[in-house]
Amino acid sequence: MANPDINKYYRRNKLPHIWCPGCGHGIITGAIVRAIDQAGLDQDKTVVISGIGCSGRAPGYLKFDTLHTTHGRALAFATGVKMANPELNLIVITGDGDGAAIGGNHLIHACRRNINITTVMYNNSIYGMTSGQFSPTTPTGSLATTAPYGNIDTQFDVSNLAMAAGATYVGRSTSYHVRELIDLITNGIKHQGFSFIEAVTHCHTQFGRKNDLGGPMEMMEWQKENYIPVKAWAKLSAAEKEVKKTRGLLKEEEREEYTDKYLALIKQVQAGEEKNG
Amino acid sequence: MKTEKVLLQGNEAVVEGALLAGVRFFAGYPITPSSEIAEGFSRRLPLVGGKFIQMEDELGAMAATIGGSLAGLKSITATSGPGFSLKQENLGFGIMIEAPCVVVNVSRTGPSTGLPTSPSQGDIMQTRWGTHGDHPAVVLAPSTVSNTVDLTIKAFNFSEMLRTPVILMLDEVVGHMRENVLLPAADAIEIIDRKRPDGNKANFKPYEVKGHDHVPPMPDYGQGYHYHTTGLYHDETGFPRGKSEDAEKLMLRLMHKVDYYRDEITLVEKKYLSDAKIAVLAYGSVARSAESAVEMARNNGIKVGFMQIKTVWPFPEKEVAELAQKVDKIIVPELNYGQYVREVTRAAGGMAEVIPLNRFAGQLISPATIKEMIEEED
C-alpha cells in the first residue's frame, strides 16, 4: 500500500488532539481515514457520526460532514441520515461504553436491519473520559474506579454480539495490528450492508495504570500476544482459547441492505398506486 | 387544486397536515394514543417517495428524526407522555444544534404509565422545560381536528423558519376525535423552507448569522460544506472551545431568534371580549369546551369572553397581560393539577383574579362544568 496523502481528510487546524500522549485512538482514527482513501469514498458524500466519550471526539478532527451526538445514540442519528439520503456514506465511531452499554440497543437493531453503515468501535475496555469506570468490555476481575474490589461483571464480546444480531460484516483487530485494521475497515466500507469493526486499543491512563499493565508500549505488546488470527486461534488448546481472542475477518455474508429494500418498497407501492389509481 | 372535505381523526390530521407541509421523513416508536400517526406515515410516505422507519426505541426515534433533518428532509416524530420523557435528551440536542423538525406529543394521563387512553394536559410544562438546561421552546396546541391540520403545517413552517424543533401538543381527545375537515389545496397554503447557504464553501461557518433574525443558514449533508456539529457549546465555526463567552453568545442567540419571530409565531384567538368582565382562557381540547361554555353563558346574559392559546410556548405574555387589564377575572380550565394557570397568574400581575379549574384524573371538562364556574364567578 502506497502511503496516501491523508492530510486532506483532517481538519489540521483542530490538531493536536485531546487524547492522552500514547493513546491508541489516534492510530484508529488514522486507520479510518486510510480506509476511506483506500475505499475511494467521495469526501463530500461521507458523513462521520460519533457519540460521547474519548472516541466521540474523533470526528471533530476529520474533514467531512461530522456530527458529535448524545451518549450512545450515534447509530440512531446515522440511521436517520442514511434513510433520508441513501447516497451518503455513513461512518459511525463509537466506544465500548457508548456502543455496548448505553447505545447497545441501537447497535443490535442496526445489525438486524443490515443498514449500510460502517461502525468502528474503539474498544479500550474502560470509560476513559469520565476517569476509569468499568465498561461492558472490562475484563472480569480488573480494577476500575467503580470496581475498587475487582470487576464482578462478565466481559462482553461485542463482535460476537454484532454477528449474532445480524451484522453482515464483522472484523476485529487492534491498534497494534494497524495494517489489518485498515484493511478490515476498507472492506467494511465497501461491503453493502451493516459492517462492524471492533478496534481493540489500550487506555494506559485509566485502565493500564490501575491494573499495573504498564504504558502504551507494554499494552500494545499485550495486544500483539493475545489477539490471534482466526485460523491460528482455532488450533489453540481449550485453556489458551479462554485467554486469547480472535482477530481478522470474523463474518462476511450477503443480505439485502435496508435502504435498498425501502427504495424497492417505494417503487412497488408507487407502481401499485398507478395501477389502482 | 381544490379543497377537499374528509372525515379525519386528529392523529390522521397530523399526517395530512405534515404531507401538505412537505414532510418526507418520519421516525417513531409505537405508543398509545399516538400510534395512528406512525401508521398513517408508514402508509402515505412511500407513496410520495418519503421514508418511514420504526425505530427500536423513543430515543432512537428522536435521534433519527434529527438525522433526517440534517440530511435535508422535513422530518417528524410522534409519541405520548412516557415516550416524550424519553425523547427529552435528543430534543435538547436538536435545540442546541438547531435542527428543524416537528415532535408530536399526543398527551395522556401521567405520571408514568398512568391512564394510557385518557386525555391530559399534564405535559404542558414538560413541553416547555422537559429537556435539561435553559432553552427556547416553541409549542403549538390544537383544539379541533381542522385546527390540527392548520397547526401541523404551521409547526413545520415555524421549525424551518427558526431552525429549531417545534412541539405539537395534542391530547388524547383531539388525537382520537373524528370530524369533517376541509383540507386546504396544496397550492393555497404558505410553505416555509429553511434558509440554505449560498454555496460559498471556503471558510464556511455553519453558525454564522448574516441576517437580523439570528438564524444561520443550514446546508444539507452531502453538499460539500464539511461542517461540524456538536451538542457542546460551540462558536460560529461549530466547534467547542469550552469557553463561557461562547456559551453566553450561543444561548442568547437561541433565545433571541424566538424573540425575533415572537409576534409571527404567537397564535391567540379572542372572542366576545369587547364587553367581557370574565374571560375563560384555555388551550387544547379544553378550549372547545370553554368556547361552548362561554357561548352558553352569554346566551344567559353573562358578559364573558374567550381566549384560546394556540401557541402555548413561548408564553403569550403581552396578550395575557392585556386580557388581565381588560377583565376582572380569568378562569383557566386545564386537564392537570394546575400548571399553565401559574404562568397566567404571573403574566396577569394582579390586574385580574386568576381562577383555576382542574381535572387531572383522565376526565374531560364539560362545557356545563365551565359554565357553572362562570355563573359562580359572575
mmCIF file of C-alpha atoms in Angstrom, chain A:
data_model
loop_
_atom_site.group_PDB
_atom_site.id
_atom_site.type_symbol
_atom_site.label_atom_id
_atom_site.label_comp_id
_atom_site.label_asym_id
_atom_site.label_seq_id
_atom_site.Cartn_x
_atom_site.Cartn_y
_atom_site.Cartn_z
ATOM 1 C CA MET A 1 0.000 0.000 0.000
ATOM 2 C CA ALA A 2 1.379 3.350 -1.012
ATOM 3 C CA ASN A 3 1.220 5.905 1.740
ATOM 4 C CA PRO A 4 -1.729 8.091 0.720
ATOM 5 C CA ASP A 5 -1.948 11.799 1.340
ATOM 6 C CA ILE A 6 -4.192 11.670 4.358
ATOM 7 C CA ASN A 7 -3.789 15.325 5.290
ATOM 8 C CA LYS A 8 -6.775 16.286 3.178
ATOM 9 C CA TYR A 9 -9.041 14.217 5.429
ATOM 10 C CA TYR A 10 -8.003 16.043 8.591
ATOM 11 C CA ARG A 11 -9.014 19.417 9.953
ATOM 12 C CA ARG A 12 -5.414 20.127 10.682
ATOM 13 C CA ASN A 13 -6.169 23.384 12.455
ATOM 14 C CA LYS A 14 -8.002 21.334 15.120
ATOM 15 C CA LEU A 15 -4.870 19.300 15.957
ATOM 16 C CA PRO A 16 -3.234 18.377 18.280
ATOM 17 C CA HIS A 17 -5.999 16.146 19.602
ATOM 18 C CA ILE A 18 -7.256 15.999 23.183
ATOM 19 C CA TRP A 19 -6.303 12.348 23.750
ATOM 20 C CA CYS A 20 -3.533 11.411 26.200
ATOM 21 C CA PRO A 21 0.019 11.018 24.843
ATOM 22 C CA GLY A 22 0.358 7.368 23.812
ATOM 23 C CA CYS A 23 -3.386 6.828 23.307
ATOM 24 C CA GLY A 24 -4.424 4.380 20.579
ATOM 25 C CA HIS A 25 -7.357 6.495 19.408
ATOM 26 C CA GLY A 26 -5.182 8.466 17.005
ATOM 27 C CA ILE A 27 -3.969 5.213 15.439
ATOM 28 C CA ILE A 28 -7.543 4.020 14.891
ATOM 29 C CA THR A 29 -8.635 7.389 13.527
ATOM 30 C CA GLY A 30 -5.649 7.253 11.152
ATOM 31 C CA ALA A 31 -6.749 3.762 10.119
ATOM 32 C CA ILE A 32 -10.241 5.073 9.339
ATOM 33 C CA VAL A 33 -9.004 7.870 7.044
ATOM 34 C CA ARG A 34 -6.616 5.486 5.279
ATOM 35 C CA ALA A 35 -9.513 3.066 4.805
ATOM 36 C CA ILE A 36 -11.741 5.867 3.473
ATOM 37 C CA ASP A 37 -8.957 6.671 0.999
ATOM 38 C CA GLN A 38 -8.455 3.005 0.025
ATOM 39 C CA ALA A 39 -12.190 2.523 -0.435
ATOM 40 C CA GLY A 40 -12.268 5.637 -2.637
ATOM 41 C CA LEU A 41 -15.116 7.404 -0.857
ATOM 42 C CA ASP A 42 -16.198 10.862 -2.055
ATOM 43 C CA GLN A 43 -15.241 13.236 0.752
ATOM 44 C CA ASP A 44 -18.304 15.412 0.028
ATOM 45 C CA LYS A 45 -20.661 12.462 0.314
ATOM 46 C CA THR A 46 -19.265 10.967 3.518
ATOM 47 C CA VAL A 47 -20.696 11.687 6.974
ATOM 48 C CA VAL A 48 -18.890 10.713 10.189
ATOM 49 C CA ILE A 49 -21.012 10.461 13.335
ATOM 50 C CA SER A 50 -19.985 9.731 16.911
ATOM 51 C CA GLY A 51 -21.445 9.532 20.404
ATOM 52 C CA ILE A 52 -19.892 10.590 23.698
ATOM 53 C CA GLY A 53 -16.572 9.679 25.267
ATOM 54 C CA CYS A 54 -12.973 9.804 24.088
ATOM 55 C CA SER A 55 -13.920 8.162 20.769
ATOM 56 C CA GLY A 56 -16.682 10.750 20.365
ATOM 57 C CA ARG A 57 -14.107 13.449 19.760
ATOM 58 C CA ALA A 58 -12.596 11.799 16.662
ATOM 59 C CA PRO A 59 -14.983 13.284 14.053
ATOM 60 C CA GLY A 60 -14.024 16.799 15.121
ATOM 61 C CA TYR A 61 -10.587 16.202 13.593
ATOM 62 C CA LEU A 62 -11.962 14.842 10.331
ATOM 63 C CA LYS A 63 -12.869 16.937 7.298
ATOM 64 C CA PHE A 64 -16.271 15.622 6.340
ATOM 65 C CA ASP A 65 -19.790 16.480 7.418
ATOM 66 C CA THR A 66 -19.371 15.416 11.047
ATOM 67 C CA LEU A 67 -21.818 15.052 13.923
ATOM 68 C CA HIS A 68 -20.912 14.649 17.588
ATOM 69 C CA THR A 69 -24.172 13.420 19.142
ATOM 70 C CA THR A 70 -25.505 12.296 22.515
ATOM 71 C CA HIS A 71 -24.229 9.340 24.534
ATOM 72 C CA GLY A 72 -24.847 6.036 22.740
ATOM 73 C CA ARG A 73 -27.081 7.427 20.005
ATOM 74 C CA ALA A 74 -24.694 7.843 17.065
ATOM 75 C CA LEU A 75 -26.155 4.857 15.206
ATOM 76 C CA ALA A 76 -29.707 6.137 15.606
ATOM 77 C CA PHE A 77 -28.735 9.549 14.168
ATOM 78 C CA ALA A 78 -26.807 7.798 11.390
ATOM 79 C CA THR A 79 -29.826 5.615 10.615
ATOM 80 C CA GLY A 80 -31.923 8.762 10.087
ATOM 81 C CA VAL A 81 -29.296 10.342 7.838
ATOM 82 C CA LYS A 82 -28.838 7.179 5.778
ATOM 83 C CA MET A 83 -32.592 6.621 5.362
ATOM 84 C CA ALA A 84 -33.125 10.246 4.345
ATOM 85 C CA ASN A 85 -30.289 10.158 1.803
ATOM 86 C CA PRO A 86 -29.009 6.653 0.981
ATOM 87 C CA GLU A 87 -26.384 8.120 -1.366
ATOM 88 C CA LEU A 88 -24.349 9.284 1.618
ATOM 89 C CA ASN A 89 -21.593 7.063 3.045
ATOM 90 C CA LEU A 90 -22.012 6.721 6.808
ATOM 91 C CA ILE A 91 -19.159 6.045 9.219
ATOM 92 C CA VAL A 92 -20.046 5.731 12.892
ATOM 93 C CA ILE A 93 -17.375 5.993 15.556
ATOM 94 C CA THR A 94 -18.271 4.638 18.980
ATOM 95 C CA GLY A 95 -16.624 3.274 22.109
ATOM 96 C CA ASP A 96 -17.221 0.274 24.363
ATOM 97 C CA GLY A 97 -19.287 2.284 26.853
ATOM 98 C CA ASP A 98 -21.031 4.344 24.167
ATOM 99 C CA GLY A 99 -21.776 1.456 21.808
ATOM 100 C CA ALA A 100 -22.077 -1.619 24.023
ATOM 101 C CA ALA A 101 -23.679 -0.154 27.168
ATOM 102 C CA ILE A 102 -25.840 2.950 26.773
ATOM 103 C CA GLY A 103 -26.136 2.539 22.990
ATOM 104 C CA GLY A 104 -26.320 -1.264 22.877
ATOM 105 C CA ASN A 105 -29.913 -1.315 21.704
ATOM 106 C CA HIS A 106 -29.160 0.818 18.658
ATOM 107 C CA LEU A 107 -26.204 -1.436 17.775
ATOM 108 C CA ILE A 108 -28.348 -4.574 17.916
ATOM 109 C CA HIS A 109 -31.025 -3.110 15.687
ATOM 110 C CA ALA A 110 -28.647 -1.515 13.184
ATOM 111 C CA CYS A 111 -27.099 -5.006 12.804
ATOM 112 C CA ARG A 112 -30.539 -6.575 12.423
ATOM 113 C CA ARG A 113 -31.658 -4.088 9.750
ATOM 114 C CA ASN A 114 -28.405 -4.525 7.822
ATOM 115 C CA ILE A 115 -28.380 -0.801 7.041
ATOM 116 C CA ASN A 116 -25.290 0.276 5.109
ATOM 117 C CA ILE A 117 -23.331 1.986 7.888
ATOM 118 C CA THR A 118 -19.726 1.199 8.820
ATOM 119 C CA THR A 119 -19.278 1.231 12.585
ATOM 120 C CA VAL A 120 -15.854 1.321 14.193
ATOM 121 C CA MET A 121 -15.851 0.631 17.926
ATOM 122 C CA TYR A 122 -12.800 1.987 19.727
ATOM 123 C CA ASN A 123 -12.681 -0.657 22.456
ATOM 124 C CA ASN A 124 -10.322 0.354 25.253
ATOM 125 C CA SER A 125 -12.149 -1.633 27.964
ATOM 126 C CA ILE A 126 -12.874 1.375 30.173
ATOM 127 C CA TYR A 127 -14.760 4.683 30.448
ATOM 128 C CA GLY A 128 -11.718 6.850 29.821
ATOM 129 C CA MET A 129 -13.181 10.351 29.630
ATOM 130 C CA THR A 130 -15.064 10.035 32.927
ATOM 131 C CA SER A 131 -11.850 8.760 34.534
ATOM 132 C CA GLY A 132 -11.874 4.991 34.614
ATOM 133 C CA GLN A 133 -15.201 3.362 35.474
ATOM 134 C CA PHE A 134 -15.620 -0.262 34.296
ATOM 135 C CA SER A 135 -17.379 -0.774 30.949
ATOM 136 C CA PRO A 136 -19.104 -3.839 29.452
ATOM 137 C CA THR A 137 -15.760 -4.885 27.939
ATOM 138 C CA THR A 138 -13.658 -4.512 31.098
ATOM 139 C CA PRO A 139 -12.215 -7.956 31.923
ATOM 140 C CA THR A 140 -13.769 -9.673 34.942
ATOM 141 C CA GLY A 141 -11.579 -9.186 37.974
ATOM 142 C CA SER A 142 -9.981 -5.929 36.754
ATOM 143 C CA LEU A 143 -9.850 -2.861 38.920
ATOM 144 C CA ALA A 144 -11.718 0.299 37.967
ATOM 145 C CA THR A 145 -12.774 3.426 39.843
ATOM 146 C CA THR A 146 -16.234 1.889 40.255
ATOM 147 C CA ALA A 147 -14.810 -1.623 40.810
ATOM 148 C CA PRO A 148 -12.396 -0.968 43.691
ATOM 149 C CA TYR A 149 -12.620 -4.641 44.789
ATOM 150 C CA GLY A 150 -12.387 -6.060 41.273
ATOM 151 C CA ASN A 151 -14.988 -6.151 38.491
ATOM 152 C CA ILE A 152 -17.585 -8.919 39.012
ATOM 153 C CA ASP A 153 -19.330 -8.256 35.669
ATOM 154 C CA THR A 154 -18.886 -10.673 32.765
ATOM 155 C CA GLN A 155 -16.897 -9.226 29.880
ATOM 156 C CA PHE A 156 -18.871 -8.599 26.694
ATOM 157 C CA ASP A 157 -17.548 -9.838 23.330
ATOM 158 C CA VAL A 158 -19.146 -7.128 21.186
ATOM 159 C CA SER A 159 -18.111 -8.680 17.867
ATOM 160 C CA ASN A 160 -19.994 -11.835 18.861
ATOM 161 C CA LEU A 161 -22.987 -9.681 19.685
ATOM 162 C CA ALA A 162 -22.818 -7.950 16.283
ATOM 163 C CA MET A 163 -22.590 -11.293 14.470
ATOM 164 C CA ALA A 164 -25.497 -12.758 16.429
ATOM 165 C CA ALA A 165 -27.623 -9.653 15.866
ATOM 166 C CA GLY A 166 -27.232 -9.944 12.097
ATOM 167 C CA ALA A 167 -24.372 -7.665 11.046
ATOM 168 C CA THR A 168 -23.247 -8.916 7.649
ATOM 169 C CA TYR A 169 -19.595 -7.864 8.001
ATOM 170 C CA VAL A 170 -17.713 -8.172 11.291
ATOM 171 C CA GLY A 171 -13.994 -7.817 11.878
ATOM 172 C CA ARG A 172 -11.724 -7.290 14.860
ATOM 173 C CA SER A 173 -8.202 -6.035 15.087
ATOM 174 C CA THR A 174 -6.086 -3.870 17.355
ATOM 175 C CA SER A 175 -4.157 -0.639 17.400
ATOM 176 C CA TYR A 176 -1.021 -2.828 17.219
ATOM 177 C CA HIS A 177 -2.170 -4.669 14.061
ATOM 178 C CA VAL A 178 -2.883 -1.428 12.244
ATOM 179 C CA ARG A 179 -2.477 -2.675 8.659
ATOM 180 C CA GLU A 180 -5.004 -5.405 9.273
ATOM 181 C CA LEU A 181 -7.289 -2.831 10.909
ATOM 182 C CA ILE A 182 -7.091 -0.572 7.826
ATOM 183 C CA ASP A 183 -7.970 -3.460 5.542
ATOM 184 C CA LEU A 184 -10.890 -4.555 7.691
ATOM 185 C CA ILE A 185 -12.326 -1.034 7.752
ATOM 186 C CA THR A 186 -11.755 -0.647 3.996
ATOM 187 C CA ASN A 187 -13.614 -3.854 3.250
ATOM 188 C CA GLY A 188 -16.287 -2.945 5.783
ATOM 189 C CA ILE A 189 -16.858 0.330 3.925
ATOM 190 C CA LYS A 190 -17.021 -1.472 0.583
ATOM 191 C CA HIS A 191 -19.434 -4.045 1.982
ATOM 192 C CA GLN A 192 -23.075 -3.372 1.048
ATOM 193 C CA GLY A 193 -24.739 -3.726 4.437
ATOM 194 C CA PHE A 194 -24.009 -3.155 8.098
ATOM 195 C CA SER A 195 -20.341 -3.573 8.949
ATOM 196 C CA PHE A 196 -18.907 -3.647 12.454
ATOM 197 C CA ILE A 197 -15.198 -3.369 13.123
ATOM 198 C CA GLU A 198 -14.020 -3.748 16.696
ATOM 199 C CA ALA A 199 -10.764 -1.830 17.076
ATOM 200 C CA VAL A 200 -9.192 -3.028 20.305
ATOM 201 C CA THR A 201 -6.957 -0.455 21.911
ATOM 202 C CA HIS A 202 -5.388 0.486 25.197
ATOM 203 C CA CYS A 203 -6.139 3.111 27.816
ATOM 204 C CA HIS A 204 -2.916 3.205 29.773
ATOM 205 C CA THR A 205 -4.080 6.303 31.650
ATOM 206 C CA GLN A 206 -7.266 4.952 33.176
ATOM 207 C CA PHE A 207 -7.098 1.171 32.751
ATOM 208 C CA GLY A 208 -3.437 0.260 32.471
ATOM 209 C CA ARG A 209 -2.243 2.291 35.421
ATOM 210 C CA LYS A 210 -4.967 0.998 37.734
ATOM 211 C CA ASN A 211 -4.193 -2.604 36.808
ATOM 212 C CA ASP A 212 -0.360 -2.403 36.585
ATOM 213 C CA LEU A 213 -0.366 -3.186 32.877
ATOM 214 C CA GLY A 214 2.417 -0.756 32.002
ATOM 215 C CA GLY A 215 2.415 2.065 29.464
ATOM 216 C CA PRO A 216 1.230 2.178 25.843
ATOM 217 C CA MET A 217 4.140 0.025 24.582
ATOM 218 C CA GLU A 218 3.516 -2.769 27.104
ATOM 219 C CA MET A 219 -0.214 -2.695 26.468
ATOM 220 C CA MET A 220 0.293 -2.878 22.700
ATOM 221 C CA GLU A 221 2.684 -5.790 23.227
ATOM 222 C CA TRP A 222 -0.145 -7.455 25.112
ATOM 223 C CA GLN A 223 -2.474 -6.901 22.130
ATOM 224 C CA LYS A 224 0.161 -8.495 19.890
ATOM 225 C CA GLU A 225 0.455 -11.592 22.119
ATOM 226 C CA ASN A 226 -3.215 -12.058 22.902
ATOM 227 C CA TYR A 227 -5.088 -11.340 19.645
ATOM 228 C CA ILE A 228 -4.573 -14.295 17.309
ATOM 229 C CA PRO A 229 -5.577 -14.656 13.643
ATOM 230 C CA VAL A 230 -8.835 -16.592 13.395
ATOM 231 C CA LYS A 231 -7.298 -19.713 11.812
ATOM 232 C CA ALA A 232 -4.383 -19.919 14.262
ATOM 233 C CA TRP A 233 -6.755 -19.352 17.181
ATOM 234 C CA ALA A 234 -8.815 -22.384 16.121
ATOM 235 C CA LYS A 235 -5.780 -24.595 16.681
ATOM 236 C CA LEU A 236 -5.136 -23.367 20.241
ATOM 237 C CA SER A 237 -5.821 -25.553 23.270
ATOM 238 C CA ALA A 238 -9.047 -25.043 25.195
ATOM 239 C CA ALA A 239 -7.124 -23.382 28.018
ATOM 240 C CA GLU A 240 -5.415 -20.944 25.623
ATOM 241 C CA LYS A 241 -8.757 -20.097 23.987
ATOM 242 C CA GLU A 242 -10.011 -18.936 27.372
ATOM 243 C CA VAL A 243 -7.337 -16.228 27.414
ATOM 244 C CA LYS A 244 -6.616 -15.360 23.796
ATOM 245 C CA LYS A 245 -9.016 -13.743 21.373
ATOM 246 C CA THR A 246 -9.537 -13.826 17.637
ATOM 247 C CA ARG A 247 -8.616 -11.094 15.204
ATOM 248 C CA GLY A 248 -9.251 -10.703 11.491
ATOM 249 C CA LEU A 249 -12.414 -11.101 9.431
ATOM 250 C CA LEU A 250 -14.979 -12.812 11.652
ATOM 251 C CA LYS A 251 -18.032 -12.779 9.404
ATOM 252 C CA GLU A 252 -18.953 -11.781 5.873
ATOM 253 C CA GLU A 253 -22.237 -12.585 4.180
ATOM 254 C CA GLU A 254 -24.613 -11.081 1.642
ATOM 255 C CA ARG A 255 -28.079 -9.977 2.674
ATOM 256 C CA GLU A 256 -30.300 -7.296 1.135
ATOM 257 C CA GLU A 257 -29.447 -3.867 2.511
ATOM 258 C CA TYR A 258 -32.112 -1.902 4.384
ATOM 259 C CA THR A 259 -32.293 1.338 2.371
ATOM 260 C CA ASP A 260 -32.246 -0.688 -0.870
ATOM 261 C CA LYS A 261 -35.237 -2.587 0.453
ATOM 262 C CA TYR A 262 -37.043 0.630 1.271
ATOM 263 C CA LEU A 263 -36.340 2.118 -2.155
ATOM 264 C CA ALA A 264 -37.741 -1.072 -3.697
ATOM 265 C CA LEU A 265 -40.795 -0.712 -1.457
ATOM 266 C CA ILE A 266 -41.310 2.865 -2.680
ATOM 267 C CA LYS A 267 -41.144 1.683 -6.294
ATOM 268 C CA GLN A 268 -43.542 -1.142 -5.596
ATOM 269 C CA VAL A 269 -46.203 0.908 -3.796
ATOM 270 C CA GLN A 270 -45.970 3.759 -6.301
ATOM 271 C CA ALA A 271 -46.448 1.293 -9.162
ATOM 272 C CA GLY A 272 -49.416 -0.221 -7.299
ATOM 273 C CA GLU A 273 -50.899 3.233 -6.828
ATOM 274 C CA GLU A 274 -50.649 3.955 -10.541
ATOM 275 C CA LYS A 275 -52.246 0.614 -11.327
ATOM 276 C CA ASN A 276 -55.125 1.183 -8.907
ATOM 277 C CA GLY A 277 -55.405 4.915 -9.434
#
